[in-house]
PDB file of C-alpha atoms in Angstrom:
ATOM      1  CA  MET A   1     -14.636   7.729   6.663  1.00 34.00           C
ATOM      2  CA  LYS A   2     -11.976   5.322   5.910  1.00 34.00           C
ATOM      3  CA  LYS A   3     -10.462   3.559   9.060  1.00 37.00           C
ATOM      4  CA  LEU A   4      -7.112   1.949  10.174  1.00 35.00           C
ATOM      5  CA  ILE A   5      -7.178  -0.866  12.490  1.00 41.00           C
ATOM      6  CA  CYS A   6      -4.339   0.433  14.154  1.00 44.00           C
ATOM      7  CA  ASN A   7      -4.907  -1.361  17.632  1.00 44.00           C
ATOM      8  CA  LEU A   8      -4.702  -4.658  15.826  1.00 44.00           C
ATOM      9  CA  PHE A   9      -1.466  -4.228  14.202  1.00 45.00           C
ATOM     10  CA  LEU A  10      -0.046  -3.075  17.700  1.00 46.00           C
ATOM     11  CA  VAL A  11      -0.698  -6.389  19.035  1.00 42.00           C
ATOM     12  CA  LEU A  12       0.291  -8.153  15.844  1.00 46.00           C
ATOM     13  CA  PHE A  13       3.823  -6.371  15.789  1.00 44.00           C
ATOM     14  CA  SER A  14       4.072  -8.096  19.130  1.00 41.00           C
ATOM     15  CA  THR A  15       3.496 -11.293  17.731  1.00 37.00           C
ATOM     16  CA  VAL A  16       7.048 -11.571  16.316  1.00 37.00           C
ATOM     17  CA  SER A  17       6.469 -15.253  14.506  1.00 46.00           C
ATOM     18  CA  VAL A  18       3.893 -13.505  12.254  1.00 56.00           C
ATOM     19  CA  PHE A  19       6.947 -11.375  10.479  1.00 54.00           C
ATOM     20  CA  ALA A  20       9.980 -12.873  11.952  1.00 53.00           C
ATOM     21  CA  SER A  21       9.179 -16.271  10.477  1.00 56.00           C
ATOM     22  CA  ALA A  22       8.780 -15.144   6.658  1.00 62.00           C
ATOM     23  CA  PRO A  23      10.270 -17.374   4.366  1.00 60.00           C
ATOM     24  CA  LYS A  24      13.762 -16.394   3.374  1.00 59.00           C
ATOM     25  CA  SER A  25      15.162 -15.091   0.229  1.00 53.00           C
ATOM     26  CA  PRO A  26      16.940 -17.962  -1.854  1.00 50.00           C
ATOM     27  CA  LYS A  27      20.575 -17.531  -1.635  1.00 48.00           C
ATOM     28  CA  THR A  28      20.868 -18.237  -5.275  1.00 44.00           C
ATOM     29  CA  LEU A  29      18.777 -15.168  -6.168  1.00 49.00           C
ATOM     30  CA  LYS A  30      21.097 -12.562  -7.862  1.00 50.00           C
ATOM     31  CA  PRO A  31      21.986  -9.229  -5.854  1.00 48.00           C
ATOM     32  CA  VAL A  32      19.219  -6.652  -5.951  1.00 46.00           C
ATOM     33  CA  SER A  33      20.037  -3.456  -7.694  1.00 58.00           C
ATOM     34  CA  ARG A  34      19.893  -0.255  -5.506  1.00 90.00           C
ATOM     35  CA  LEU A  35      16.489   0.662  -5.917  1.00 96.00           C
ATOM     36  CA  ASP A  36      13.629  -1.845  -6.166  1.00 98.00           C
ATOM     37  CA  THR A  37       9.766  -1.102  -6.648  1.00 98.00           C
ATOM     38  CA  ALA A  38       6.744  -2.350  -4.871  1.00 98.00           C
ATOM     39  CA  THR A  39       3.213  -1.752  -6.382  1.00 98.00           C
ATOM     40  CA  LEU A  40       0.450  -1.357  -3.766  1.00 98.00           C
ATOM     41  CA  ALA A  41      -3.131  -0.384  -3.708  1.00 98.00           C
ATOM     42  CA  THR A  42      -4.881   0.507  -0.401  1.00 98.00           C
ATOM     43  CA  GLY A  43      -7.576   2.493  -1.473  1.00 97.00           C
ATOM     44  CA  CYS A  44      -7.211   6.181  -2.403  1.00 97.00           C
ATOM     45  CA  PHE A  45      -3.860   6.608  -3.734  1.00 98.00           C
ATOM     46  CA  TRP A  46      -3.427  10.156  -2.120  1.00 98.00           C
ATOM     47  CA  CYS A  47      -3.749   8.544   1.325  1.00 97.00           C
ATOM     48  CA  THR A  48      -1.331   5.604   0.213  1.00 98.00           C
ATOM     49  CA  GLU A  49       1.013   7.941  -1.308  1.00 98.00           C
ATOM     50  CA  ALA A  50       1.102  10.365   2.003  1.00 98.00           C
ATOM     51  CA  LYS A  51       1.540   7.478   4.180  1.00 98.00           C
ATOM     52  CA  PHE A  52       4.302   5.527   2.327  1.00 98.00           C
ATOM     53  CA  LYS A  53       6.704   8.862   1.745  1.00 98.00           C
ATOM     54  CA  GLN A  54       6.936   8.920   5.441  1.00 97.00           C
ATOM     55  CA  LEU A  55       9.077   5.835   5.764  1.00 98.00           C
ATOM     56  CA  LYS A  56      12.833   5.772   5.669  1.00 97.00           C
ATOM     57  CA  GLY A  57      14.263   3.748   2.681  1.00 97.00           C
ATOM     58  CA  VAL A  58      11.337   4.850   0.361  1.00 98.00           C
ATOM     59  CA  GLU A  59      12.931   7.059  -2.406  1.00 97.00           C
ATOM     60  CA  LYS A  60       9.708   8.092  -4.300  1.00 97.00           C
ATOM     61  CA  VAL A  61       6.073   7.185  -4.549  1.00 98.00           C
ATOM     62  CA  VAL A  62       4.128   7.723  -7.756  1.00 98.00           C
ATOM     63  CA  SER A  63       0.248   7.890  -7.891  1.00 98.00           C
ATOM     64  CA  GLY A  64      -1.280   5.798 -10.578  1.00 98.00           C
ATOM     65  CA  PHE A  65      -3.327   3.208 -11.865  1.00 98.00           C
ATOM     66  CA  THR A  66      -2.900  -0.563 -12.530  1.00 98.00           C
ATOM     67  CA  GLY A  67      -4.567  -4.119 -12.838  1.00 98.00           C
ATOM     68  CA  GLY A  68      -7.067  -3.146 -15.464  1.00 98.00           C
ATOM     69  CA  HIS A  69      -7.585  -3.348 -19.189  1.00 97.00           C
ATOM     70  CA  VAL A  70      -7.838   0.307 -20.216  1.00 98.00           C
ATOM     71  CA  ALA A  71      -4.492   1.785 -21.941  1.00 98.00           C
ATOM     72  CA  HIS A  72      -3.489   5.186 -20.586  1.00 98.00           C
ATOM     73  CA  PRO A  73      -6.708   5.788 -18.629  1.00 98.00           C
ATOM     74  CA  SER A  74      -7.765   9.070 -17.084  1.00 98.00           C
ATOM     75  CA  TYR A  75      -8.527   9.504 -13.260  1.00 98.00           C
ATOM     76  CA  ARG A  76     -12.255  10.204 -14.635  1.00 97.00           C
ATOM     77  CA  GLN A  77     -12.358   6.921 -16.474  1.00 98.00           C
ATOM     78  CA  VAL A  78     -10.888   5.057 -13.419  1.00 98.00           C
ATOM     79  CA  CYS A  79     -13.465   6.637 -11.250  1.00 97.00           C
ATOM     80  CA  THR A  80     -16.366   5.083 -13.260  1.00 97.00           C
ATOM     81  CA  GLY A  81     -15.104   1.483 -12.102  1.00 96.00           C
ATOM     82  CA  THR A  82     -15.299   0.283 -15.692  1.00 97.00           C
ATOM     83  CA  THR A  83     -11.620   0.217 -16.565  1.00 98.00           C
ATOM     84  CA  GLY A  84     -10.685  -2.771 -14.129  1.00 98.00           C
ATOM     85  CA  HIS A  85      -7.905  -0.444 -12.707  1.00 98.00           C
ATOM     86  CA  ALA A  86      -7.010  -0.007  -9.360  1.00 98.00           C
ATOM     87  CA  GLU A  87      -5.791   3.205  -7.735  1.00 98.00           C
ATOM     88  CA  ALA A  88      -2.208   2.273  -6.649  1.00 98.00           C
ATOM     89  CA  CYS A  89       1.050   3.484  -5.938  1.00 98.00           C
ATOM     90  CA  ASN A  90       4.652   2.514  -7.278  1.00 98.00           C
ATOM     91  CA  ILE A  91       6.623   2.402  -4.297  1.00 98.00           C
ATOM     92  CA  ILE A  92      10.378   2.908  -5.317  1.00 98.00           C
ATOM     93  CA  TYR A  93      12.724   1.930  -2.098  1.00 98.00           C
ATOM     94  CA  ASP A  94      16.325   1.177  -1.101  1.00 98.00           C
ATOM     95  CA  PRO A  95      16.176  -2.660  -0.176  1.00 97.00           C
ATOM     96  CA  LYS A  96      19.236  -1.736   2.108  1.00 96.00           C
ATOM     97  CA  LYS A  97      17.298   0.555   3.916  1.00 97.00           C
ATOM     98  CA  ILE A  98      13.843  -0.865   4.059  1.00 97.00           C
ATOM     99  CA  SER A  99      12.793  -4.372   2.912  1.00 97.00           C
ATOM    100  CA  PHE A 100       9.987  -5.707   0.990  1.00 98.00           C
ATOM    101  CA  ASP A 101       8.699  -7.457   4.369  1.00 97.00           C
ATOM    102  CA  GLU A 102       8.682  -3.979   6.361  1.00 98.00           C
ATOM    103  CA  LEU A 103       6.770  -2.639   3.305  1.00 98.00           C
ATOM    104  CA  LEU A 104       4.036  -5.134   3.546  1.00 98.00           C
ATOM    105  CA  LYS A 105       3.643  -4.413   7.474  1.00 97.00           C
ATOM    106  CA  ALA A 106       3.250  -0.971   6.306  1.00 97.00           C
ATOM    107  CA  PHE A 107       0.556  -2.139   3.710  1.00 98.00           C
ATOM    108  CA  PHE A 108      -1.456  -3.926   6.253  1.00 97.00           C
ATOM    109  CA  VAL A 109      -1.375  -1.099   8.778  1.00 96.00           C
ATOM    110  CA  ALA A 110      -2.225   1.477   5.724  1.00 96.00           C
ATOM    111  CA  HIS A 111      -5.746   0.208   5.351  1.00 97.00           C
ATOM    112  CA  ASP A 112      -8.216  -2.306   5.952  1.00 97.00           C
ATOM    113  CA  PRO A 113      -7.465  -5.373   3.917  1.00 97.00           C
ATOM    114  CA  THR A 114     -10.824  -7.126   4.657  1.00 97.00           C
ATOM    115  CA  GLN A 115     -12.991  -4.755   2.910  1.00 97.00           C
ATOM    116  CA  LEU A 116     -14.095  -5.970  -0.557  1.00 97.00           C
ATOM    117  CA  ASN A 117     -13.507  -3.080  -3.547  1.00 97.00           C
ATOM    118  CA  ARG A 118     -13.707  -0.101  -1.004  1.00 96.00           C
ATOM    119  CA  GLN A 119     -12.169   1.639   1.708  1.00 95.00           C
ATOM    120  CA  GLY A 120     -14.603   3.423   4.106  1.00 90.00           C
ATOM    121  CA  ASN A 121     -16.681   5.739   2.058  1.00 91.00           C
ATOM    122  CA  ASP A 122     -14.462   5.283  -1.009  1.00 95.00           C
ATOM    123  CA  VAL A 123     -16.381   2.532  -2.739  1.00 97.00           C
ATOM    124  CA  GLY A 124     -15.777   0.532  -6.296  1.00 97.00           C
ATOM    125  CA  THR A 125     -13.408  -1.948  -7.574  1.00 98.00           C
ATOM    126  CA  GLN A 126     -10.939   0.949  -8.052  1.00 98.00           C
ATOM    127  CA  TYR A 127     -10.506   1.176  -4.394  1.00 98.00           C
ATOM    128  CA  ARG A 128      -9.588  -2.412  -3.916  1.00 98.00           C
ATOM    129  CA  SER A 129      -6.888  -3.871  -1.796  1.00 98.00           C
ATOM    130  CA  ALA A 130      -4.160  -5.283  -4.011  1.00 98.00           C
ATOM    131  CA  ILE A 131      -0.825  -6.178  -4.108  1.00 98.00           C
ATOM    132  CA  PHE A 132       0.931  -6.226  -7.821  1.00 98.00           C
ATOM    133  CA  TYR A 133       4.242  -8.456  -7.412  1.00 98.00           C
ATOM    134  CA  HIS A 134       7.121  -7.909  -9.715  1.00 98.00           C
ATOM    135  CA  ASN A 135       8.969 -11.128  -8.950  1.00 97.00           C
ATOM    136  CA  PRO A 136       8.259 -14.676  -7.405  1.00 98.00           C
ATOM    137  CA  GLU A 137       9.811 -13.529  -4.173  1.00 97.00           C
ATOM    138  CA  GLN A 138       7.392 -10.549  -3.766  1.00 98.00           C
ATOM    139  CA  LYS A 139       4.367 -13.104  -4.762  1.00 98.00           C
ATOM    140  CA  GLN A 140       5.659 -15.625  -1.857  1.00 98.00           C
ATOM    141  CA  LYS A 141       5.972 -13.013   0.875  1.00 98.00           C
ATOM    142  CA  ALA A 142       2.568 -11.375  -0.098  1.00 98.00           C
ATOM    143  CA  GLU A 143       0.750 -14.595  -0.033  1.00 98.00           C
ATOM    144  CA  TYR A 144       2.639 -16.157   3.118  1.00 97.00           C
ATOM    145  CA  TYR A 145       1.522 -12.893   5.037  1.00 97.00           C
ATOM    146  CA  ILE A 146      -2.046 -13.143   4.125  1.00 98.00           C
ATOM    147  CA  LYS A 147      -2.077 -16.778   5.065  1.00 97.00           C
ATOM    148  CA  LYS A 148      -0.442 -16.149   8.158  1.00 96.00           C
ATOM    149  CA  LEU A 149      -2.636 -13.062   9.060  1.00 97.00           C
ATOM    150  CA  ASN A 150      -5.898 -15.202   8.382  1.00 97.00           C
ATOM    151  CA  ALA A 151      -4.573 -17.929  10.603  1.00 96.00           C
ATOM    152  CA  GLU A 152      -3.988 -15.801  13.521  1.00 95.00           C
ATOM    153  CA  LYS A 153      -7.092 -14.216  12.981  1.00 95.00           C
ATOM    154  CA  ALA A 154      -5.732 -10.851  13.052  1.00 95.00           C
ATOM    155  CA  TYR A 155      -8.967  -9.549  11.669  1.00 94.00           C
ATOM    156  CA  LYS A 156     -12.543 -10.524  12.370  1.00 93.00           C
ATOM    157  CA  GLN A 157     -13.027 -11.239   8.903  1.00 96.00           C
ATOM    158  CA  ASN A 158     -10.358 -12.915   6.230  1.00 97.00           C
ATOM    159  CA  ILE A 159      -8.185 -10.699   4.090  1.00 98.00           C
ATOM    160  CA  VAL A 160      -9.560  -9.928   0.402  1.00 98.00           C
ATOM    161  CA  THR A 161      -6.490  -8.410  -0.777  1.00 98.00           C
ATOM    162  CA  GLU A 162      -5.565  -9.434  -4.610  1.00 98.00           C
ATOM    163  CA  VAL A 163      -2.208 -10.831  -5.224  1.00 98.00           C
ATOM    164  CA  LYS A 164      -1.559 -10.414  -8.873  1.00 98.00           C
ATOM    165  CA  PRO A 165       1.141 -10.172 -11.258  1.00 98.00           C
ATOM    166  CA  PHE A 166       2.501  -6.580 -12.199  1.00 98.00           C
ATOM    167  CA  THR A 167       1.833  -5.881 -15.800  1.00 97.00           C
ATOM    168  CA  VAL A 168       1.845  -2.136 -16.610  1.00 98.00           C
ATOM    169  CA  PHE A 169       1.394   1.085 -14.531  1.00 98.00           C
ATOM    170  CA  TYR A 170      -0.189   4.282 -15.853  1.00 98.00           C
ATOM    171  CA  LYS A 171       1.085   7.760 -13.821  1.00 98.00           C
ATOM    172  CA  ALA A 172      -2.064   9.673 -12.868  1.00 98.00           C
ATOM    173  CA  GLU A 173      -2.327  12.950 -13.782  1.00 97.00           C
ATOM    174  CA  ASP A 174       0.273  15.676 -12.278  1.00 97.00           C
ATOM    175  CA  TYR A 175      -2.081  17.151 -10.077  1.00 96.00           C
ATOM    176  CA  HIS A 176      -2.508  13.825  -8.036  1.00 97.00           C
ATOM    177  CA  GLN A 177       1.315  13.576  -7.347  1.00 97.00           C
ATOM    178  CA  ASP A 178       2.293  14.768  -3.869  1.00 97.00           C
ATOM    179  CA  TYR A 179      -1.248  15.467  -3.356  1.00 97.00           C
ATOM    180  CA  PHE A 180      -1.525  15.635   0.520  1.00 96.00           C
ATOM    181  CA  SER A 181       1.583  17.729   0.906  1.00 95.00           C
ATOM    182  CA  ARG A 182       0.196  20.212  -1.859  1.00 95.00           C
ATOM    183  CA  ASN A 183      -3.393  20.264  -0.668  1.00 96.00           C
ATOM    184  CA  GLY A 184      -3.330  19.713   3.093  1.00 93.00           C
ATOM    185  CA  ASP A 185      -6.164  22.132   3.673  1.00 93.00           C
ATOM    186  CA  VAL A 186      -8.389  20.556   1.379  1.00 95.00           C
ATOM    187  CA  PRO A 187     -11.497  18.780   3.442  1.00 95.00           C
ATOM    188  CA  TYR A 188     -10.529  15.266   2.360  1.00 95.00           C
ATOM    189  CA  CYS A 189      -6.937  15.713   3.224  1.00 96.00           C
ATOM    190  CA  LYS A 190      -7.661  17.511   6.450  1.00 95.00           C
ATOM    191  CA  TYR A 191     -10.503  15.155   7.686  1.00 95.00           C
ATOM    192  CA  VAL A 192      -9.879  11.974   6.179  1.00 95.00           C
ATOM    193  CA  ILE A 193      -6.008  11.445   5.137  1.00 96.00           C
ATOM    194  CA  GLN A 194      -4.347  13.612   8.145  1.00 97.00           C
ATOM    195  CA  PRO A 195      -6.031  11.453  11.054  1.00 96.00           C
ATOM    196  CA  GLU A 196      -5.148   8.142   9.067  1.00 96.00           C
ATOM    197  CA  LEU A 197      -1.540   9.602   8.848  1.00 96.00           C
ATOM    198  CA  GLU A 198      -0.893  10.255  12.437  1.00 97.00           C
ATOM    199  CA  LYS A 199      -2.004   6.841  13.438  1.00 96.00           C
ATOM    200  CA  PHE A 200       0.214   5.337  10.717  1.00 97.00           C
ATOM    201  CA  LYS A 201       3.056   7.722  12.025  1.00 96.00           C
ATOM    202  CA  LYS A 202       2.609   6.467  15.578  1.00 96.00           C
ATOM    203  CA  VAL A 203       2.749   2.770  14.544  1.00 96.00           C
ATOM    204  CA  PHE A 204       5.728   3.371  12.456  1.00 96.00           C
ATOM    205  CA  LYS A 205       7.445   6.168  14.698  1.00 95.00           C
ATOM    206  CA  ASP A 206      10.912   4.362  14.656  1.00 94.00           C
ATOM    207  CA  LYS A 207      10.803   3.997  10.842  1.00 96.00           C
ATOM    208  CA  LEU A 208       9.947   7.494   9.834  1.00 97.00           C
ATOM    209  CA  LYS A 209      12.223  10.014   8.111  1.00 94.00           C
ATOM    210  CA  ASN A 210      13.607  12.838   9.811  1.00 79.00           C
TER     211      ASN A 210
END
């Protein structure tokens, strides 16, 4: 079963320096558009989608595949672990309501970033932990937090999250979209996603949509 190390991050959030001292965006940057995109991989995309959809400021979450070498892969192809793709989500968000920093906080709570090419019983490179950055600022922040969390030994082991440039994102088949909300009674949803989602919601209770 996939585990969420919630207790570590309850402590982490009380350590203001970790996230409060993040590098500031240069004032010379152009104003951001109303919506922005973060592309994150935390294992099974059903679980990733279910969690990030709960956050205020997140307009849409799309499940799909990225980071590999096969064009327009199917879910079955990705499941073989031979396409190089990770199960990931495009998280469309309003930066005036939720920042990329806050999404990274959620990212590091949503899964165990010290597990290499797996999350719990989901094993394979397609389940790797990864941040696919869309601009230099996202890259800088991702690398900053990983370095900081490792330095403060937030985990017993070092973070293995990949930080890679975003290239192309392939949307997964329609039946993968909104999977948890449409299939809550399926055993995987009931016994794996639901418990993790409840833990996630407790950590971010002040950031949840009504």
